[in-house]
Amino acid sequence: MGGAVSAGADNDELIDNLKEAQYIRTELVEQAFRAIDRADYYLEEFKDNAYKDLAWKHGNIHLSAPCIYSEVMEALDLQPGLSFLNLGSGTGYLSSMVGLILGPFGVNHGVELHSDVIEYAEQKLDFFIRTSDSFDKFDFCEPSFVTGNCLEIAPDCSQYDRVYCGAGVQKEHEEYMKNLLKVGGILVMPLEEKLTKITRTGPSAWETKKILAVSFAPLIQPCRSESGKQRLVQLPPPAVRSLQDLARIAIRGTIKKVIHQETASRSGSGLKNTPRFKRRRVRRRRMETIVFLDKEVFASRISSPSDDNSCEDSEKERQEEEEKVLPDTKPDPPVNFLRQKFLVVL
């Protein structure tokens, strides 16, 4: 699948092409796609194809085409704090993009059939956390992966706000998939050759929308153990954050918010400091006096006491005002607000 948009020279150009073709339509989805370089999830020898709108498969490792992931992300209607289950989580590329939107209070779980693929996904996740600038710019909900068949999830597991299945779902498994959803939740999956969005509007009420025609490999049917019992997949329990984690999240969020506000307020004025007041220059006007004596006119300049030493007084006042103004108009050196705030916290 894929080939709907032109290839990009890099990740940003690929995203530009997806936006132009209306596969990416919202700002949250665009930010997530730009934050994670698709090439980082390819093996080194195949990275030349990373920015093409094509699916990629090597052994058990698989990535869907960018246009498919775009439609999936848009259809899921992700919001911070939601719970997400990725069935057939593969390389973790989609789960990591979802984690950027869910934020620190979301839930991000993945089920993958092949243990070697989970090992690959965890390596890529560790690389992203250690090296990517995007990890510092977002409040990340780190994905957690478990090995198993997604058709064998324990019946007592928690339900999720959002569910995606990355393999073709047969009609007989549709109800099973629906039951993984909370009321109000959204399920996106390939169902009968159509990428389908199902919204749970009530305990037994659903809305279904066909998004586009797709071709996915079908889900692998469960294999019974030698004893004939199912190998139930236990999903991770909901994480309870420590007080230290909550404090760290709150401090980090506050610092980012303050820095963003200060950056926005300074963007118009740069580093220049405007004077606190504008010194007004006072001009003294010379007064000419005309004196009438009887019927004759006698013109003369009569200096008043206030005019005496006017130049001398004016010069003194000017010097005093300049001495007051100069310290105020001296520009302050640039300040690293982020560093200062972290030092205060530490």
PDB file of C-alpha atoms in Angstrom, residues 58-266:
ATOM      1  CA  HIS A  58      11.983  -7.016   6.181  1.00  0.00           C
ATOM      2  CA  GLY A  59      11.533 -10.346   7.923  1.00  0.00           C
ATOM      3  CA  ASN A  60       9.063  -9.737  10.731  1.00  0.00           C
ATOM      4  CA  ILE A  61       9.702  -5.984  10.743  1.00  0.00           C
ATOM      5  CA  HIS A  62       7.015  -3.980   8.989  1.00  0.00           C
ATOM      6  CA  LEU A  63       6.047  -0.326   8.497  1.00  0.00           C
ATOM      7  CA  SER A  64       2.856   0.798   6.777  1.00  0.00           C
ATOM      8  CA  ALA A  65       2.922   3.549   4.168  1.00  0.00           C
ATOM      9  CA  PRO A  66       2.976   7.139   5.514  1.00  0.00           C
ATOM     10  CA  CYS A  67      -0.424   7.898   3.936  1.00  0.00           C
ATOM     11  CA  ILE A  68      -1.959   4.989   5.903  1.00  0.00           C
ATOM     12  CA  TYR A  69      -0.453   6.116   9.204  1.00  0.00           C
ATOM     13  CA  SER A  70      -1.709   9.646   8.476  1.00  0.00           C
ATOM     14  CA  GLU A  71      -5.272   8.457   7.981  1.00  0.00           C
ATOM     15  CA  VAL A  72      -5.052   6.296  11.112  1.00  0.00           C
ATOM     16  CA  MET A  73      -3.760   9.149  13.278  1.00  0.00           C
ATOM     17  CA  GLU A  74      -6.452  11.516  12.023  1.00  0.00           C
ATOM     18  CA  ALA A  75      -9.234   8.940  12.479  1.00  0.00           C
ATOM     19  CA  LEU A  76      -8.179   8.151  16.073  1.00  0.00           C
ATOM     20  CA  ASP A  77      -8.854  11.762  17.119  1.00  0.00           C
ATOM     21  CA  LEU A  78      -6.194  11.598  19.827  1.00  0.00           C
ATOM     22  CA  GLN A  79      -6.232  13.867  22.867  1.00  0.00           C
ATOM     23  CA  PRO A  80      -3.941  14.206  25.908  1.00  0.00           C
ATOM     24  CA  GLY A  81      -4.694  11.812  28.747  1.00  0.00           C
ATOM     25  CA  LEU A  82      -6.418   9.084  26.704  1.00  0.00           C
ATOM     26  CA  SER A  83      -5.578   5.368  26.805  1.00  0.00           C
ATOM     27  CA  PHE A  84      -4.350   3.722  23.574  1.00  0.00           C
ATOM     28  CA  LEU A  85      -3.917   0.075  22.559  1.00  0.00           C
ATOM     29  CA  ASN A  86      -1.908  -0.800  19.440  1.00  0.00           C
ATOM     30  CA  LEU A  87      -2.574  -4.343  18.197  1.00  0.00           C
ATOM     31  CA  GLY A  88       0.373  -5.447  16.084  1.00  0.00           C
ATOM     32  CA  SER A  89       2.569  -2.626  17.373  1.00  0.00           C
ATOM     33  CA  GLY A  90       5.552  -3.585  15.199  1.00  0.00           C
ATOM     34  CA  THR A  91       8.503  -1.167  15.248  1.00  0.00           C
ATOM     35  CA  GLY A  92       6.798   1.207  17.693  1.00  0.00           C
ATOM     36  CA  TYR A  93       6.818   4.078  15.179  1.00  0.00           C
ATOM     37  CA  LEU A  94       3.073   4.694  15.421  1.00  0.00           C
ATOM     38  CA  SER A  95       3.013   4.129  19.198  1.00  0.00           C
ATOM     39  CA  SER A  96       5.754   6.738  19.686  1.00  0.00           C
ATOM     40  CA  MET A  97       3.897   9.339  17.606  1.00  0.00           C
ATOM     41  CA  VAL A  98       0.733   8.626  19.588  1.00  0.00           C
ATOM     42  CA  GLY A  99       2.706   9.005  22.836  1.00  0.00           C
ATOM     43  CA  LEU A 100       3.676  12.560  21.903  1.00  0.00           C
ATOM     44  CA  ILE A 101      -0.012  13.508  21.846  1.00  0.00           C
ATOM     45  CA  LEU A 102      -1.210  11.496  24.859  1.00  0.00           C
ATOM     46  CA  GLY A 103       1.173  13.257  27.226  1.00  0.00           C
ATOM     47  CA  PRO A 104       2.356  12.173  30.684  1.00  0.00           C
ATOM     48  CA  PHE A 105      -1.075  11.111  31.959  1.00  0.00           C
ATOM     49  CA  GLY A 106      -2.021   8.883  29.027  1.00  0.00           C
ATOM     50  CA  VAL A 107      -1.769   5.105  28.647  1.00  0.00           C
ATOM     51  CA  ASN A 108       0.169   3.672  25.702  1.00  0.00           C
ATOM     52  CA  HIS A 109       0.204  -0.124  25.287  1.00  0.00           C
ATOM     53  CA  GLY A 110       1.169  -2.351  22.376  1.00  0.00           C
ATOM     54  CA  VAL A 111       0.774  -6.065  21.650  1.00  0.00           C
ATOM     55  CA  GLU A 112       3.159  -7.691  19.168  1.00  0.00           C
ATOM     56  CA  LEU A 113       3.271 -11.332  18.119  1.00  0.00           C
ATOM     57  CA  HIS A 114       7.029 -11.543  17.419  1.00  0.00           C
ATOM     58  CA  SER A 115       9.506 -11.145  20.276  1.00  0.00           C
ATOM     59  CA  ASP A 116      12.322 -10.054  17.917  1.00  0.00           C
ATOM     60  CA  VAL A 117      10.152  -7.173  16.701  1.00  0.00           C
ATOM     61  CA  ILE A 118       9.501  -6.071  20.290  1.00  0.00           C
ATOM     62  CA  GLU A 119      13.251  -6.074  20.898  1.00  0.00           C
ATOM     63  CA  TYR A 120      13.692  -3.944  17.764  1.00  0.00           C
ATOM     64  CA  ALA A 121      10.920  -1.549  18.912  1.00  0.00           C
ATOM     65  CA  GLU A 122      12.479  -1.125  22.353  1.00  0.00           C
ATOM     66  CA  GLN A 123      15.855  -0.320  20.779  1.00  0.00           C
ATOM     67  CA  LYS A 124      14.243   2.352  18.600  1.00  0.00           C
ATOM     68  CA  LEU A 125      12.342   3.765  21.569  1.00  0.00           C
ATOM     69  CA  ASP A 126      15.537   3.985  23.627  1.00  0.00           C
ATOM     70  CA  PHE A 127      17.322   5.715  20.728  1.00  0.00           C
ATOM     71  CA  PHE A 128      14.499   8.259  20.434  1.00  0.00           C
ATOM     72  CA  ILE A 129      14.525   9.060  24.155  1.00  0.00           C
ATOM     73  CA  ARG A 130      18.324   9.422  24.289  1.00  0.00           C
ATOM     74  CA  THR A 131      18.962  11.404  21.113  1.00  0.00           C
ATOM     75  CA  SER A 132      15.877  13.232  19.847  1.00  0.00           C
ATOM     76  CA  ASP A 133      15.289  16.925  20.558  1.00  0.00           C
ATOM     77  CA  SER A 134      11.575  16.205  20.277  1.00  0.00           C
ATOM     78  CA  PHE A 135      11.676  14.209  23.508  1.00  0.00           C
ATOM     79  CA  ASP A 136      12.490  17.462  25.371  1.00  0.00           C
ATOM     80  CA  LYS A 137       9.814  19.467  23.552  1.00  0.00           C
ATOM     81  CA  PHE A 138       6.893  17.135  24.297  1.00  0.00           C
ATOM     82  CA  ASP A 139       5.420  15.544  27.407  1.00  0.00           C
ATOM     83  CA  PHE A 140       5.834  11.955  26.267  1.00  0.00           C
ATOM     84  CA  CYS A 141       3.689   8.944  27.126  1.00  0.00           C
ATOM     85  CA  GLU A 142       6.216   6.147  26.765  1.00  0.00           C
ATOM     86  CA  PRO A 143       4.782   3.037  25.084  1.00  0.00           C
ATOM     87  CA  SER A 144       4.926  -0.349  26.783  1.00  0.00           C
ATOM     88  CA  PHE A 145       5.001  -3.508  24.636  1.00  0.00           C
ATOM     89  CA  VAL A 146       4.011  -7.096  25.461  1.00  0.00           C
ATOM     90  CA  THR A 147       4.497 -10.252  23.428  1.00  0.00           C
ATOM     91  CA  GLY A 148       1.469 -12.273  22.367  1.00  0.00           C
ATOM     92  CA  ASN A 149      -1.376 -12.760  19.937  1.00  0.00           C
ATOM     93  CA  CYS A 150      -3.800  -9.841  20.059  1.00  0.00           C
ATOM     94  CA  LEU A 151      -6.713 -12.281  19.657  1.00  0.00           C
ATOM     95  CA  GLU A 152      -5.845 -13.815  23.031  1.00  0.00           C
ATOM     96  CA  ILE A 153      -6.067 -10.776  25.288  1.00  0.00           C
ATOM     97  CA  ALA A 154      -7.302 -11.692  28.768  1.00  0.00           C
ATOM     98  CA  PRO A 155     -11.056 -11.002  29.063  1.00  0.00           C
ATOM     99  CA  ASP A 156     -10.597  -9.131  32.353  1.00  0.00           C
ATOM    100  CA  CYS A 157      -8.252  -6.520  30.829  1.00  0.00           C
ATOM    101  CA  SER A 158      -9.077  -2.836  30.962  1.00  0.00           C
ATOM    102  CA  GLN A 159     -10.890  -1.206  28.067  1.00  0.00           C
ATOM    103  CA  TYR A 160      -9.282   1.608  26.093  1.00  0.00           C
ATOM    104  CA  ASP A 161     -10.260   5.004  24.687  1.00  0.00           C
ATOM    105  CA  ARG A 162      -8.502   4.344  21.391  1.00  0.00           C
ATOM    106  CA  VAL A 163      -7.597   1.052  19.674  1.00  0.00           C
ATOM    107  CA  TYR A 164      -5.771   0.421  16.411  1.00  0.00           C
ATOM    108  CA  CYS A 165      -5.170  -2.922  14.726  1.00  0.00           C
ATOM    109  CA  GLY A 166      -2.377  -3.064  12.156  1.00  0.00           C
ATOM    110  CA  ALA A 167      -3.478  -6.300  10.458  1.00  0.00           C
ATOM    111  CA  GLY A 168      -6.548  -7.321   8.464  1.00  0.00           C
ATOM    112  CA  VAL A 169      -9.449  -8.254  10.768  1.00  0.00           C
ATOM    113  CA  GLN A 170     -11.813 -11.000   9.712  1.00  0.00           C
ATOM    114  CA  LYS A 171     -15.515 -10.413  10.142  1.00  0.00           C
ATOM    115  CA  GLU A 172     -15.770 -13.043  12.885  1.00  0.00           C
ATOM    116  CA  HIS A 173     -13.378 -11.026  15.082  1.00  0.00           C
ATOM    117  CA  GLU A 174     -15.178  -7.703  14.738  1.00  0.00           C
ATOM    118  CA  GLU A 175     -17.152  -8.044  17.996  1.00  0.00           C
ATOM    119  CA  TYR A 176     -14.016  -9.107  19.860  1.00  0.00           C
ATOM    120  CA  MET A 177     -12.281  -5.890  18.744  1.00  0.00           C
ATOM    121  CA  LYS A 178     -15.272  -3.720  19.629  1.00  0.00           C
ATOM    122  CA  ASN A 179     -15.317  -5.047  23.181  1.00  0.00           C
ATOM    123  CA  LEU A 180     -11.837  -3.634  23.786  1.00  0.00           C
ATOM    124  CA  LEU A 181     -13.334  -0.128  23.623  1.00  0.00           C
ATOM    125  CA  LYS A 182     -14.732   2.085  26.334  1.00  0.00           C
ATOM    126  CA  VAL A 183     -18.015   3.850  25.646  1.00  0.00           C
ATOM    127  CA  GLY A 184     -17.107   6.921  23.616  1.00  0.00           C
ATOM    128  CA  GLY A 185     -13.976   5.195  22.331  1.00  0.00           C
ATOM    129  CA  ILE A 186     -12.722   4.855  18.750  1.00  0.00           C
ATOM    130  CA  LEU A 187     -11.463   1.712  17.013  1.00  0.00           C
ATOM    131  CA  VAL A 188      -9.585   1.933  13.702  1.00  0.00           C
ATOM    132  CA  MET A 189      -8.800  -1.293  11.817  1.00  0.00           C
ATOM    133  CA  PRO A 190      -8.693  -2.837   8.333  1.00  0.00           C
ATOM    134  CA  LEU A 191     -12.006  -4.672   8.056  1.00  0.00           C
ATOM    135  CA  GLU A 192     -12.930  -6.450   4.828  1.00  0.00           C
ATOM    136  CA  GLU A 193     -10.357  -4.536   2.754  1.00  0.00           C
ATOM    137  CA  LYS A 194     -11.482  -1.151   4.099  1.00  0.00           C
ATOM    138  CA  LEU A 195      -9.785   0.980   6.719  1.00  0.00           C
ATOM    139  CA  THR A 196     -12.718   1.377   9.087  1.00  0.00           C
ATOM    140  CA  LYS A 197     -13.454   3.727  11.966  1.00  0.00           C
ATOM    141  CA  ILE A 198     -15.881   2.433  14.625  1.00  0.00           C
ATOM    142  CA  THR A 199     -17.080   4.673  17.455  1.00  0.00           C
ATOM    143  CA  ARG A 200     -18.731   3.149  20.516  1.00  0.00           C
ATOM    144  CA  THR A 201     -21.640   5.505  21.250  1.00  0.00           C
ATOM    145  CA  GLY A 202     -23.211   3.353  23.982  1.00  0.00           C
ATOM    146  CA  PRO A 203     -22.879  -0.006  25.768  1.00  0.00           C
ATOM    147  CA  SER A 204     -24.237  -1.752  22.666  1.00  0.00           C
ATOM    148  CA  ALA A 205     -24.377   1.080  20.133  1.00  0.00           C
ATOM    149  CA  TRP A 206     -21.837   1.740  17.385  1.00  0.00           C
ATOM    150  CA  GLU A 207     -21.193   4.076  14.483  1.00  0.00           C
ATOM    151  CA  THR A 208     -19.156   2.787  11.548  1.00  0.00           C
ATOM    152  CA  LYS A 209     -17.378   4.770   8.848  1.00  0.00           C
ATOM    153  CA  LYS A 210     -15.346   3.419   5.936  1.00  0.00           C
ATOM    154  CA  ILE A 211     -12.246   5.574   5.375  1.00  0.00           C
ATOM    155  CA  LEU A 212     -10.434   4.115   2.345  1.00  0.00           C
ATOM    156  CA  ALA A 213      -9.632   0.870   0.567  1.00  0.00           C
ATOM    157  CA  VAL A 214      -6.557  -0.903   1.911  1.00  0.00           C
ATOM    158  CA  SER A 215      -4.738  -4.211   1.651  1.00  0.00           C
ATOM    159  CA  PHE A 216      -3.334  -5.649   4.888  1.00  0.00           C
ATOM    160  CA  ALA A 217      -1.994  -9.070   5.775  1.00  0.00           C
ATOM    161  CA  PRO A 218      -4.626 -10.857   7.880  1.00  0.00           C
ATOM    162  CA  LEU A 219      -4.352 -11.439  11.608  1.00  0.00           C
ATOM    163  CA  ILE A 220      -2.612 -14.683  12.517  1.00  0.00           C
ATOM    164  CA  GLN A 221      -4.957 -17.077  14.257  1.00  0.00           C
ATOM    165  CA  PRO A 222      -4.025 -18.200  17.786  1.00  0.00           C
ATOM    166  CA  CYS A 223      -2.228 -21.493  18.276  1.00  0.00           C
ATOM    167  CA  ARG A 224      -3.381 -23.687  21.103  1.00  0.00           C
ATOM    168  CA  SER A 225      -0.826 -24.882  23.610  1.00  0.00           C
ATOM    169  CA  GLU A 226      -0.092 -28.576  24.028  1.00  0.00           C
ATOM    170  CA  SER A 227      -2.606 -28.706  26.866  1.00  0.00           C
ATOM    171  CA  GLY A 228      -5.241 -27.158  24.603  1.00  0.00           C
ATOM    172  CA  LYS A 229      -5.496 -23.961  26.686  1.00  0.00           C
ATOM    173  CA  GLN A 230      -5.261 -20.424  25.372  1.00  0.00           C
ATOM    174  CA  ARG A 231      -2.119 -18.441  26.090  1.00  0.00           C
ATOM    175  CA  LEU A 232      -3.821 -15.341  27.451  1.00  0.00           C
ATOM    176  CA  VAL A 233      -2.057 -12.027  26.945  1.00  0.00           C
ATOM    177  CA  GLN A 234      -1.893  -9.948  30.115  1.00  0.00           C
ATOM    178  CA  LEU A 235      -1.706  -6.248  29.357  1.00  0.00           C
ATOM    179  CA  PRO A 236       0.285  -3.969  31.660  1.00  0.00           C
ATOM    180  CA  PRO A 237      -1.691  -2.678  34.661  1.00  0.00           C
ATOM    181  CA  PRO A 238      -2.463   1.044  34.819  1.00  0.00           C
ATOM    182  CA  ALA A 239       0.640   2.832  36.105  1.00  0.00           C
ATOM    183  CA  VAL A 240       0.315   4.725  39.383  1.00  0.00           C
ATOM    184  CA  ARG A 241       2.741   7.630  39.343  1.00  0.00           C
ATOM    185  CA  SER A 242       4.775   8.484  42.404  1.00  0.00           C
ATOM    186  CA  LEU A 243       4.591  11.887  44.066  1.00  0.00           C
ATOM    187  CA  GLN A 244       8.087  12.575  42.745  1.00  0.00           C
ATOM    188  CA  ASP A 245       6.960  11.886  39.156  1.00  0.00           C
ATOM    189  CA  LEU A 246       3.928  14.120  39.550  1.00  0.00           C
ATOM    190  CA  ALA A 247       6.071  16.925  40.958  1.00  0.00           C
ATOM    191  CA  ARG A 248       8.574  16.553  38.112  1.00  0.00           C
ATOM    192  CA  ILE A 249       5.793  16.687  35.513  1.00  0.00           C
ATOM    193  CA  ALA A 250       4.250  19.781  37.136  1.00  0.00           C
ATOM    194  CA  ILE A 251       7.581  21.607  37.383  1.00  0.00           C
ATOM    195  CA  ARG A 252       8.514  20.737  33.816  1.00  0.00           C
ATOM    196  CA  GLY A 253       5.144  21.912  32.528  1.00  0.00           C
ATOM    197  CA  THR A 254       5.320  25.184  34.460  1.00  0.00           C
ATOM    198  CA  ILE A 255       8.840  25.964  33.253  1.00  0.00           C
ATOM    199  CA  LYS A 256       7.916  25.255  29.629  1.00  0.00           C
ATOM    200  CA  LYS A 257       4.824  27.456  29.912  1.00  0.00           C
ATOM    201  CA  VAL A 258       6.708  30.381  31.458  1.00  0.00           C
ATOM    202  CA  ILE A 259       9.515  30.170  28.914  1.00  0.00           C
ATOM    203  CA  HIS A 260       6.999  30.062  26.071  1.00  0.00           C
ATOM    204  CA  GLN A 261       5.245  33.180  27.415  1.00  0.00           C
ATOM    205  CA  GLU A 262       8.510  35.067  27.890  1.00  0.00           C
ATOM    206  CA  THR A 263       9.720  34.107  24.434  1.00  0.00           C
ATOM    207  CA  ALA A 264       6.455  35.285  22.910  1.00  0.00           C
ATOM    208  CA  SER A 265       6.543  38.585  24.786  1.00  0.00           C
ATOM    209  CA  ARG A 266      10.139  39.279  23.739  1.00  0.00           C
TER     210      ARG A 266
END
